PDB file of C-alpha atoms in Angstrom:
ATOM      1  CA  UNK Q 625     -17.224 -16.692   2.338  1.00  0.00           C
ATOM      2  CA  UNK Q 626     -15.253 -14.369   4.742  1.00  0.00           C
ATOM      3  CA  UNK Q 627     -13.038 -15.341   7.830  1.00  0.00           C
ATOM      4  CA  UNK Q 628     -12.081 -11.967   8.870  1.00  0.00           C
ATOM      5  CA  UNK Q 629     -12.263 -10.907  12.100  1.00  0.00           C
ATOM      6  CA  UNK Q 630     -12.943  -7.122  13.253  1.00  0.00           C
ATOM      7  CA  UNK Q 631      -9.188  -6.593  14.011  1.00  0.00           C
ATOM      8  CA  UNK Q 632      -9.099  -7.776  10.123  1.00  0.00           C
ATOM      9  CA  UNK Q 633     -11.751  -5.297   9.327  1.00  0.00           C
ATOM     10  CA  UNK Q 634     -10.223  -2.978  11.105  1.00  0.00           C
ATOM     11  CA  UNK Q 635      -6.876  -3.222   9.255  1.00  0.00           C
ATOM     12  CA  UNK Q 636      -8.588  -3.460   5.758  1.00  0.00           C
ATOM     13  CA  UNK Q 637     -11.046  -0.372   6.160  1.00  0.00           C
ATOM     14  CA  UNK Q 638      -9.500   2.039   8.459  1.00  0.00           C
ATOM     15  CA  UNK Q 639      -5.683   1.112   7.627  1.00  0.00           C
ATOM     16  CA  UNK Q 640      -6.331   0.819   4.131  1.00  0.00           C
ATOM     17  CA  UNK Q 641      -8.361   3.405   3.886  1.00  0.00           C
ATOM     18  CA  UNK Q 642      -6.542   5.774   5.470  1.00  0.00           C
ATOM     19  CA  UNK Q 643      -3.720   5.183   3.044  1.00  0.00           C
ATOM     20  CA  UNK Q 644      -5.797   5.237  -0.337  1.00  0.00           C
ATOM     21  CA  UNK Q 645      -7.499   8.841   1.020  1.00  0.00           C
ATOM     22  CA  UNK Q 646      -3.647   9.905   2.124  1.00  0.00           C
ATOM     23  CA  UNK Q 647      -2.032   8.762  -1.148  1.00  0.00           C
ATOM     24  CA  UNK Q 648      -4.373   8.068  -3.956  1.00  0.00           C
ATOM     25  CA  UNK Q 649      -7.821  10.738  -3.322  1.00  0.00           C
ATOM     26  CA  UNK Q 650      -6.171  13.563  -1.825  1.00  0.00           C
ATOM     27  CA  UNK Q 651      -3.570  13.451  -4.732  1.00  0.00           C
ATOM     28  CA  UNK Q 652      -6.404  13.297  -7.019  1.00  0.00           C
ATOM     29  CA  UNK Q 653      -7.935  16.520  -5.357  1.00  0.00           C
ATOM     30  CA  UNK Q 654      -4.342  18.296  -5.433  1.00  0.00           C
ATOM     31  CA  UNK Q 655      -4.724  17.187  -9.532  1.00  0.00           C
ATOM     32  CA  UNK Q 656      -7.950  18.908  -9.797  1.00  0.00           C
ATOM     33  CA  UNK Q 657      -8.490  21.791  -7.252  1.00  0.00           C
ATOM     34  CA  UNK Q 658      -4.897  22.757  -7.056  1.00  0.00           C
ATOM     35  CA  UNK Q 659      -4.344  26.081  -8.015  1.00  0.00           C
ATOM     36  CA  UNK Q 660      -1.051  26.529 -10.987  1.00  0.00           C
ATOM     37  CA  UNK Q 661      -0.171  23.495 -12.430  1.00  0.00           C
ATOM     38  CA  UNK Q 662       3.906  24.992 -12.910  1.00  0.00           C
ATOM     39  CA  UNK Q 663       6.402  22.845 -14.629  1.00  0.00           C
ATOM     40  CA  UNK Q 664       9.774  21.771 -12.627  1.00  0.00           C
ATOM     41  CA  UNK Q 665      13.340  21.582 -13.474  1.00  0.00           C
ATOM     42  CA  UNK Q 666      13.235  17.965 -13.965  1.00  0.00           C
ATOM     43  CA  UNK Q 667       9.982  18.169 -16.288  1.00  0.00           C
ATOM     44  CA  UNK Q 668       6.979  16.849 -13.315  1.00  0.00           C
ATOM     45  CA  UNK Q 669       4.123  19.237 -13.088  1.00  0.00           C
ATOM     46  CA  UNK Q 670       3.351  20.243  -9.521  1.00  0.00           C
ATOM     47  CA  UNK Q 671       0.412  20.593  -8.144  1.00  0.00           C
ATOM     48  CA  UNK Q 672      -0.573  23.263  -5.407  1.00  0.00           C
ATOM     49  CA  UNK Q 673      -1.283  20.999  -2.374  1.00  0.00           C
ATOM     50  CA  UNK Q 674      -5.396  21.577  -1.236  1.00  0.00           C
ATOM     51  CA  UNK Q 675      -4.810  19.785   1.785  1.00  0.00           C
ATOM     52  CA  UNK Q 676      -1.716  20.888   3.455  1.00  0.00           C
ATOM     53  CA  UNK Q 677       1.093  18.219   3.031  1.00  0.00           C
ATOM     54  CA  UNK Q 678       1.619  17.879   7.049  1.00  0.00           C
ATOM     55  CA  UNK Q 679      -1.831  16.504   7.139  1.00  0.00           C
ATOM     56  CA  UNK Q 680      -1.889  14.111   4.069  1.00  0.00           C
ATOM     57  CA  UNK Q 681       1.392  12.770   4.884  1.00  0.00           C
ATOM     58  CA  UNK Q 682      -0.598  12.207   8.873  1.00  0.00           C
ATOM     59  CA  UNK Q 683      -3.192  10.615   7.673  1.00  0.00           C
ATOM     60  CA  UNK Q 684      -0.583   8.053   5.431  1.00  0.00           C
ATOM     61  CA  UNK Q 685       1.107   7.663   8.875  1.00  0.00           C
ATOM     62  CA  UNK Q 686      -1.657   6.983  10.509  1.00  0.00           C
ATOM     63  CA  UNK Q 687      -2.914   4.585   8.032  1.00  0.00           C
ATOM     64  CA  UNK Q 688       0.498   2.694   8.587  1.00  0.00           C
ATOM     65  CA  UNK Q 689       0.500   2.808  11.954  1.00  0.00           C
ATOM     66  CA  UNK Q 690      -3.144   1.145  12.397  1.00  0.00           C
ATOM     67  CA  UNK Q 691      -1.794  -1.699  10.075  1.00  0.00           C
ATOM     68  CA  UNK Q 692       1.072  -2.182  12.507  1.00  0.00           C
ATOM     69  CA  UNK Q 693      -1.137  -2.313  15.533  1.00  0.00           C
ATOM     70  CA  UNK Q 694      -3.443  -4.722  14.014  1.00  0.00           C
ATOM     71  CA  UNK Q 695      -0.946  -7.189  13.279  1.00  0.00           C
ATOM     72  CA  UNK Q 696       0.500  -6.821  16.608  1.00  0.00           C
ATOM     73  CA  UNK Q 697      -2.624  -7.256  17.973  1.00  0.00           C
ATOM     74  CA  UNK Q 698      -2.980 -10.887  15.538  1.00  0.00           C
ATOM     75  CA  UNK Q 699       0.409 -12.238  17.182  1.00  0.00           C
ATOM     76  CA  UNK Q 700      -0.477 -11.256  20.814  1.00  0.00           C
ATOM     77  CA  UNK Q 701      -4.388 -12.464  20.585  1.00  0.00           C
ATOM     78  CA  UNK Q 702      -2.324 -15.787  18.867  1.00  0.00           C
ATOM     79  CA  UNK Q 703      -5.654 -16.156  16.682  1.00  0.00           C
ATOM     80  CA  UNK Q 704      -5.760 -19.563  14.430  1.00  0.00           C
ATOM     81  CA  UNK Q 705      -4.325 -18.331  11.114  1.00  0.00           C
ATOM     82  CA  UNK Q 706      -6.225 -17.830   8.478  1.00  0.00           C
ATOM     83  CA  UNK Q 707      -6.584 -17.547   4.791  1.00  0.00           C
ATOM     84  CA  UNK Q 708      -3.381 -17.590   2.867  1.00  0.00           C
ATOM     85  CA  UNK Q 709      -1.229 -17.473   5.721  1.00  0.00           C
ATOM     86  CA  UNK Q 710       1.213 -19.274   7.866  1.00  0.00           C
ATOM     87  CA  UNK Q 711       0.196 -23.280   8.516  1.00  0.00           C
ATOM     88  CA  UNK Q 712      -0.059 -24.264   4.935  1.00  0.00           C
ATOM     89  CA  UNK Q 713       1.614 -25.053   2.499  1.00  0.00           C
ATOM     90  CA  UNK Q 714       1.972 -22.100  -0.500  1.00  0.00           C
ATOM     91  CA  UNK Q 715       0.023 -22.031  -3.314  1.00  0.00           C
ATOM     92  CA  UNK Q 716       1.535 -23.680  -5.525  1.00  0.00           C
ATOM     93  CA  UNK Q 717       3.882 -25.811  -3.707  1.00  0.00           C
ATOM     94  CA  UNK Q 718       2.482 -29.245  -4.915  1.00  0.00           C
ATOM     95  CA  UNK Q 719       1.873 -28.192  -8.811  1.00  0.00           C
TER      96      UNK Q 719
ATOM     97  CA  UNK A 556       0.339 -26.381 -13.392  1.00  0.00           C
ATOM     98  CA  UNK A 557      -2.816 -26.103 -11.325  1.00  0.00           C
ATOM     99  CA  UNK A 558      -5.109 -22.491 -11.043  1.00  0.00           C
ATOM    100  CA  UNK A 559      -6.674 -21.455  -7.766  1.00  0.00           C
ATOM    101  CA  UNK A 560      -9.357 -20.134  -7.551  1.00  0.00           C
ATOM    102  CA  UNK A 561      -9.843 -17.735  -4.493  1.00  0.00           C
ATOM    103  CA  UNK A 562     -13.598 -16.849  -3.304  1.00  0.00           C
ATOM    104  CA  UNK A 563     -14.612 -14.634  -0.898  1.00  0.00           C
ATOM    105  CA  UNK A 564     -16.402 -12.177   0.407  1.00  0.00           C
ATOM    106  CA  UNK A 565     -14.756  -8.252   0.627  1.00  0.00           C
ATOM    107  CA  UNK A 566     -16.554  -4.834   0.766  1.00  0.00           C
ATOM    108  CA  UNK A 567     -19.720  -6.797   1.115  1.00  0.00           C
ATOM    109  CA  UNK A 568     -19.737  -8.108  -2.370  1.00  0.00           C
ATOM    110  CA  UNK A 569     -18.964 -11.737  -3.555  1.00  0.00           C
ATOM    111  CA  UNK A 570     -15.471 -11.802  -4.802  1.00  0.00           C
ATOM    112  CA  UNK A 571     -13.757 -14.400  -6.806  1.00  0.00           C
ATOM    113  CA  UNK A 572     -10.716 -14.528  -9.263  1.00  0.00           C
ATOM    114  CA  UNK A 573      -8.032 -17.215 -10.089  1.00  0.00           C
ATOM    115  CA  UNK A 574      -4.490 -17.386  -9.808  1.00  0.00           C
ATOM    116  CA  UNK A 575      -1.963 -19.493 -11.589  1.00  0.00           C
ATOM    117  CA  UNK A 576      -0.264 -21.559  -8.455  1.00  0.00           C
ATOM    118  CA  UNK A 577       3.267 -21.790 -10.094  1.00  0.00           C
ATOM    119  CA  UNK A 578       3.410 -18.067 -11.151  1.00  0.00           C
ATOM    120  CA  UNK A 579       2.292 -16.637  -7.206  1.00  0.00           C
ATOM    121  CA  UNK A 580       4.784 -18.817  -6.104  1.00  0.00           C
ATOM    122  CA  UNK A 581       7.365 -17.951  -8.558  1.00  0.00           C
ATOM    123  CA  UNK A 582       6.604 -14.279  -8.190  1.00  0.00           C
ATOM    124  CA  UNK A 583       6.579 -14.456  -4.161  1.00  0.00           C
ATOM    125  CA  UNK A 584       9.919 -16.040  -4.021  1.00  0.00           C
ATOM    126  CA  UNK A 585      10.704 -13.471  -6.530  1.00  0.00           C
ATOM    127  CA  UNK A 586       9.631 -10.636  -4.447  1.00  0.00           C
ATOM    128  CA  UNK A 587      11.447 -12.297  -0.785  1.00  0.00           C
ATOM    129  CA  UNK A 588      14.654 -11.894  -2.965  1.00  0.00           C
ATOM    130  CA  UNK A 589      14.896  -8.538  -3.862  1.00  0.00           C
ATOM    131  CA  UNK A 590      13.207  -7.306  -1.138  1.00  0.00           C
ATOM    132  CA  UNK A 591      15.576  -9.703   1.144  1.00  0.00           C
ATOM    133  CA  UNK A 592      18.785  -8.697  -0.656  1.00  0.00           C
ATOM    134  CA  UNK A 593      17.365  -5.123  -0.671  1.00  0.00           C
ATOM    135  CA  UNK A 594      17.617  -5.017   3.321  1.00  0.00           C
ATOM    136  CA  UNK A 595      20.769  -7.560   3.384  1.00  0.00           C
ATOM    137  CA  UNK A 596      22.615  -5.411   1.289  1.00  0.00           C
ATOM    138  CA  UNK A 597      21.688  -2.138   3.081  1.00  0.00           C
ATOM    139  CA  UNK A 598      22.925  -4.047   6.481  1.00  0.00           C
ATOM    140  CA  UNK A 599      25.994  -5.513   5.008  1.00  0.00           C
ATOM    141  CA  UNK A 600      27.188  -2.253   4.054  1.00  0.00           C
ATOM    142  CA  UNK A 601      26.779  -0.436   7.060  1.00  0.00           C
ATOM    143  CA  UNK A 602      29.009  -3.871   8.569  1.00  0.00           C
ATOM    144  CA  UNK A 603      31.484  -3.509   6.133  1.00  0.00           C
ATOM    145  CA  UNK A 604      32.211   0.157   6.538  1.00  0.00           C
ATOM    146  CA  UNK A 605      32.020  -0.055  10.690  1.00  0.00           C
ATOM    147  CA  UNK A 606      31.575   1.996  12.505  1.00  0.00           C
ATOM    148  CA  UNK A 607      28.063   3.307  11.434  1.00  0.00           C
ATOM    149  CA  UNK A 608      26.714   6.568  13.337  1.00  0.00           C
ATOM    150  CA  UNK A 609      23.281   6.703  12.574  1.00  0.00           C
ATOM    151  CA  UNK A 610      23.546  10.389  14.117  1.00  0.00           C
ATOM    152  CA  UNK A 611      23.167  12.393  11.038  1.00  0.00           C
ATOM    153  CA  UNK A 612      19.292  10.435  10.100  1.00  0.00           C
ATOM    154  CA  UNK A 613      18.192  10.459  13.711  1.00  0.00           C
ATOM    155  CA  UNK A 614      19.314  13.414  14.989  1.00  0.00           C
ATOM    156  CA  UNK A 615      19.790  15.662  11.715  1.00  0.00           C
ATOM    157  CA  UNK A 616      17.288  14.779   9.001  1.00  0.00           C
ATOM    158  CA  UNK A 617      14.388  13.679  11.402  1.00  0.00           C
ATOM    159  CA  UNK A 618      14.183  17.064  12.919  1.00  0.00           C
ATOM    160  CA  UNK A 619      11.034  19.133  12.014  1.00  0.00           C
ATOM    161  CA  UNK A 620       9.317  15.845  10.613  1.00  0.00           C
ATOM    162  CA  UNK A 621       5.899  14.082  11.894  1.00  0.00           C
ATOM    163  CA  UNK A 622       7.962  11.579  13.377  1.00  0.00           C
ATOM    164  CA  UNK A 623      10.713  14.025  14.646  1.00  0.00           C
ATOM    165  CA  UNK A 624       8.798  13.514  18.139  1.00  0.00           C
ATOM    166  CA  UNK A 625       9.501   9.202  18.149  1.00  0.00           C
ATOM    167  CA  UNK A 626      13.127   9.761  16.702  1.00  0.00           C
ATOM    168  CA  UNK A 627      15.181  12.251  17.600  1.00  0.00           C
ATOM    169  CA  UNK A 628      15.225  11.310  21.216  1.00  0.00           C
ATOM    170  CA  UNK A 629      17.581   8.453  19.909  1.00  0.00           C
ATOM    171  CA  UNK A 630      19.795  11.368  18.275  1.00  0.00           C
ATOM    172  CA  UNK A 631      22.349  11.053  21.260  1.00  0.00           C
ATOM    173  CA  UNK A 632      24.031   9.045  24.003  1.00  0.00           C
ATOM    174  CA  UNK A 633      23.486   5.177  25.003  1.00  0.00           C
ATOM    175  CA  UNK A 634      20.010   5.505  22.323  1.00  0.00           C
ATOM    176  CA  UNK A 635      22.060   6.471  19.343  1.00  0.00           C
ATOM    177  CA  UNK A 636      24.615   3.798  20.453  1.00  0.00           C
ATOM    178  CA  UNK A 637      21.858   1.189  20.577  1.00  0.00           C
ATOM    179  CA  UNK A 638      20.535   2.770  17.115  1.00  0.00           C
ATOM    180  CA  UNK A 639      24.137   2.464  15.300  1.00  0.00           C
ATOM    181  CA  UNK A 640      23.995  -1.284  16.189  1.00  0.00           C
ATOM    182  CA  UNK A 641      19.834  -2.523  15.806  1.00  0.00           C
ATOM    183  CA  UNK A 642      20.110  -0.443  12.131  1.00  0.00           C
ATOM    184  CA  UNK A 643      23.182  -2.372  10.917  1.00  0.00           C
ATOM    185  CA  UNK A 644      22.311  -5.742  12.595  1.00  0.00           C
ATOM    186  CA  UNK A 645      18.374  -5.296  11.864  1.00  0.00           C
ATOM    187  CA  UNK A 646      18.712  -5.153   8.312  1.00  0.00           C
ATOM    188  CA  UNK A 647      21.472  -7.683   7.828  1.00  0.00           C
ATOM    189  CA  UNK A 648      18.916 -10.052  10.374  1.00  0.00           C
ATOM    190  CA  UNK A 649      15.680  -8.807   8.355  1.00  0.00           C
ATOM    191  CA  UNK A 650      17.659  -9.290   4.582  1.00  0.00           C
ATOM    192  CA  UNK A 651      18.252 -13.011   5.648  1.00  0.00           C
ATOM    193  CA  UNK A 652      15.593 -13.836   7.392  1.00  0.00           C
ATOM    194  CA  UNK A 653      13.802 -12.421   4.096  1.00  0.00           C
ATOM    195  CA  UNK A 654      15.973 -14.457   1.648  1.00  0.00           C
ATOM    196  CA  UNK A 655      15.893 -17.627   3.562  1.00  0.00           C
ATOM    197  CA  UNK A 656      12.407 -17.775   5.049  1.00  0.00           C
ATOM    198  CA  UNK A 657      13.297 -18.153   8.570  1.00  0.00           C
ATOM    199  CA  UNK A 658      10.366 -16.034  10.560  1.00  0.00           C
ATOM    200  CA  UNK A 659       9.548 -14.511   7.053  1.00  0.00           C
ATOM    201  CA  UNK A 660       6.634 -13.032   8.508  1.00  0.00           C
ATOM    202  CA  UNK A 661       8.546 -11.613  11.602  1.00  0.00           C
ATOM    203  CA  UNK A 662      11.133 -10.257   9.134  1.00  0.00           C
ATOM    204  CA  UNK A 663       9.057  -8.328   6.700  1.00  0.00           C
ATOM    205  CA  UNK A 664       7.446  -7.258   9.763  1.00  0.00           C
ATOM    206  CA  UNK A 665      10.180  -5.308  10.637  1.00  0.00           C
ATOM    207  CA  UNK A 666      11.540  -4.481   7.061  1.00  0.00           C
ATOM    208  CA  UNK A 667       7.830  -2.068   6.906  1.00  0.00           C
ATOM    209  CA  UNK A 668       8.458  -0.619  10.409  1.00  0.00           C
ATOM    210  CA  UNK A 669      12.198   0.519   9.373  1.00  0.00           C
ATOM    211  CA  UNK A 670      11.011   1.441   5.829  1.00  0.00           C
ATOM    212  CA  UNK A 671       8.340   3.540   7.407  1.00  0.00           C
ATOM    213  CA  UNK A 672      10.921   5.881   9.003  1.00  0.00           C
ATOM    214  CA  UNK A 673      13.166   6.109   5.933  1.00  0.00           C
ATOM    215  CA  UNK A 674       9.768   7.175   4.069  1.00  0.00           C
ATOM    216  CA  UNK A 675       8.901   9.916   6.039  1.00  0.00           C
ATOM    217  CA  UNK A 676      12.116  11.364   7.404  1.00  0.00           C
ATOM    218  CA  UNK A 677      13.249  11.054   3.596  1.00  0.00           C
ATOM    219  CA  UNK A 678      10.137  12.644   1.796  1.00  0.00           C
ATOM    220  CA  UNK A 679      10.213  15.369   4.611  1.00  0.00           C
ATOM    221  CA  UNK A 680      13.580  15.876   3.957  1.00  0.00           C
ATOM    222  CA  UNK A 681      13.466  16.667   0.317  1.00  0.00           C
ATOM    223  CA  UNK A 682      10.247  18.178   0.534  1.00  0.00           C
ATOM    224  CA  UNK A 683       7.665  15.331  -1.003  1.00  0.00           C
ATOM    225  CA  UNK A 684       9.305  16.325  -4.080  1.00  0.00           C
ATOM    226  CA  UNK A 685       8.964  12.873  -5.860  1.00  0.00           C
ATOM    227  CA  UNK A 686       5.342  12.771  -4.893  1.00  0.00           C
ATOM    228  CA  UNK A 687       4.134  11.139  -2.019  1.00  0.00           C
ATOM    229  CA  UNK A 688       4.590   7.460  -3.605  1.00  0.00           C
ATOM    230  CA  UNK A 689       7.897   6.876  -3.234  1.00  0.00           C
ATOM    231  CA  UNK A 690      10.406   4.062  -3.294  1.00  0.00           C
ATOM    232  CA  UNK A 691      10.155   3.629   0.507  1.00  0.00           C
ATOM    233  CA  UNK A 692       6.095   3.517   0.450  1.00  0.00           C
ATOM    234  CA  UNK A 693       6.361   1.147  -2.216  1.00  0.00           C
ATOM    235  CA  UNK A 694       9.183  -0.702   0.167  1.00  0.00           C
ATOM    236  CA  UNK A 695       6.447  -1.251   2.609  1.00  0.00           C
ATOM    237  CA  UNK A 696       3.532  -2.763   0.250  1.00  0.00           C
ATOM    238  CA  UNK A 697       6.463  -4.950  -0.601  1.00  0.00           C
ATOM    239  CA  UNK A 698       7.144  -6.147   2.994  1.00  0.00           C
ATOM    240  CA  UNK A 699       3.136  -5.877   3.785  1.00  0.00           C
ATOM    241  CA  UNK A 700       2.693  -7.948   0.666  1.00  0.00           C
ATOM    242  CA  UNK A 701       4.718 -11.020   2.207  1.00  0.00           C
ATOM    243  CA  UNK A 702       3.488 -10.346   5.680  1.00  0.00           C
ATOM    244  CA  UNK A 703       0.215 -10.776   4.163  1.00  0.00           C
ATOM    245  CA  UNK A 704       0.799 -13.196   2.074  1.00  0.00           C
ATOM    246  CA  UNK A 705       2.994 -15.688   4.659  1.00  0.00           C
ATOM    247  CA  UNK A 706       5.676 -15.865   2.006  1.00  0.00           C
ATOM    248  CA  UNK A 707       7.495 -18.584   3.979  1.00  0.00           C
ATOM    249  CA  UNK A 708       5.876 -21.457   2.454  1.00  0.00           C
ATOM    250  CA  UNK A 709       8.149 -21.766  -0.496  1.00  0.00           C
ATOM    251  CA  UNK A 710      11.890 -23.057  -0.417  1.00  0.00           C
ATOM    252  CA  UNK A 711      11.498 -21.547   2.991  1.00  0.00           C
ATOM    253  CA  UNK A 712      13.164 -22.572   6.368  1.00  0.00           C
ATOM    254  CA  UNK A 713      10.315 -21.706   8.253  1.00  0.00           C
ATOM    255  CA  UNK A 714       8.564 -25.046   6.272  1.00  0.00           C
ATOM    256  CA  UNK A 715      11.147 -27.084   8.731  1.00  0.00           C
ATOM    257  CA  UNK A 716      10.309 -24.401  11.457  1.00  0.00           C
ATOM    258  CA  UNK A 717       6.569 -25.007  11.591  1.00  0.00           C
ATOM    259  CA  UNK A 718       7.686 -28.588  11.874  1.00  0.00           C
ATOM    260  CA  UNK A 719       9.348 -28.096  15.696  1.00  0.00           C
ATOM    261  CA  UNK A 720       7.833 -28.328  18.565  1.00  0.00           C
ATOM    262  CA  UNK A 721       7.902 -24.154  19.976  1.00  0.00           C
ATOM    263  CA  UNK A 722       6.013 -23.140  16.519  1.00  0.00           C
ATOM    264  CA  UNK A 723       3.293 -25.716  17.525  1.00  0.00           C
ATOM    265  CA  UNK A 724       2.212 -22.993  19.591  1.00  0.00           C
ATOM    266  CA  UNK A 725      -0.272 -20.828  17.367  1.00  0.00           C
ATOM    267  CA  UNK A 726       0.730 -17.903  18.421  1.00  0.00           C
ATOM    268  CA  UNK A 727       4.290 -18.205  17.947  1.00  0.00           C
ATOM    269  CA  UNK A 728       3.260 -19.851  14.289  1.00  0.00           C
ATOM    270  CA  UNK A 729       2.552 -16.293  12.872  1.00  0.00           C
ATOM    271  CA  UNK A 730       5.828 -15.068  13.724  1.00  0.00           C
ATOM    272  CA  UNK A 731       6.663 -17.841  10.137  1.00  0.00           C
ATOM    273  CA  UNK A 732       5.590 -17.217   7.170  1.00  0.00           C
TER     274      UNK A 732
END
């Protein structure tokens, strides 16, 4: 079953997403593509950045940003809470 | 010790795994300490070693970076005033607020909106040289982890909180954790 509302979609696909493409794919494609794989003073290998670092660090911003919004948007819209959140007792608590 | 067993549905596929009930509380309570005394300790220090001029970050090291455009108008007059007072204050308010679970979810709320402009402002400043995962990115899962997660339901004052009659109100519920 899922209880998640678009703003929740929203948050999970396009904030998340945006993250994992800014952090995790375009690093992957700076591994792979990027030209001269030198070795710095402190032993890391760099990577020649294939999309400029401006951008990928944008698109993490954005990412974080849309996250923000959303849950923003879940106190102001003052939704029912849902799933593991506020209103119930923690996991756990009665163990 | 009980397991839980969470089901549901994400990236339009049936999901299910279990947790171990003690250990995610354990660990959350774990995780609202160190992250707490992380902030309380940052705030505490600024207190201690009043006054704090925040001039140097917001008006020095933000310049030339994506958020140079949000910040740097707070690099001077009554806006850097108000910024050498919400820093200290806001992280000594956000550390215990963290720590004791009063309006966790408020708190860590804040703790990723302040860690989001030490992240940039710091990996623009030394050039993304540590990669672009960095202690302050990983400060913001942390916080996002107990927003998420409404870490306030465990040894938590927002338990008495939810309790009174203002946090009746469902809106003003998800300011708890």
């Amino acid at each position: 079953m899922s209880d998640l509302t678009t703003a929740d979609e929203i948050a999970m696909y396009v904030g998340g997403g945006l993250v994992v493409l800014g952090v995790v794919v375009i690093g992957l494609l700076d591994m792979l593509l990027g030209a001269g794989h030198p070795v710095d003073s402190e032993g890391a290998i760099e990577h020649a950045a294939v999309v400029p670092i401006d951008i990928r660090a944008g698109i993490i911003l954005l990412g974080l940003v849309v996250w923000g919004l959303v849950a923003v948007y879940k106190f102001a819209t003052g939704s029912a809470p849902s799933g593991a959140t506020a209103g119930r007792a923690a996991s756990g608590m009665d163990d | 010790m009980s397991t839980q067993s969470i089901r549901t549905k994400f990236l339009g596929t049936e999901t299910s795994f279990s947790v171990s009930g003690a250990w995610l509380s354990y660990w959350i309570l774990l995780l609202r300490l160190t992250a707490g005394w992380w902030m309380l300790h940052a705030g505490l220090d600024k207190i201690w070693a009043w006054p704090f001029d925040a001039s140097w970050f917001v008006g020095g090291a933000a310049q030339g970076t994506i958020l140079a455009p949000f910040v740097t108008p707070f690099s001077d007059g009554i806006l850097l005033s108000f910024v050498n007072v919400a820093v200290p204050l806001g992280q000594t308010a956000i550390g215990l607020g963290i720590i004791l679970g009063v309006l966790t979810r408020t708190a860590a709320f804040f703790g990723a909106f302040l860690m989001l402009f030490f992240y940039f402002i710091n990996g623009y400043g030394g050039g993304w040289a540590h990669g672009m995962v960095t202690g302050e990115l990983l400060g913001i899962m942390v916080f996002g982890t107990i927003v998420a997660l409404g870490a306030g339901g465990i040894l938590a004052v927002d338990n008495r909180l939810r309790e009174m009659g203002p946090f009746e109100n469902t809106r003003l519920r998800k300011l708890l954790g």
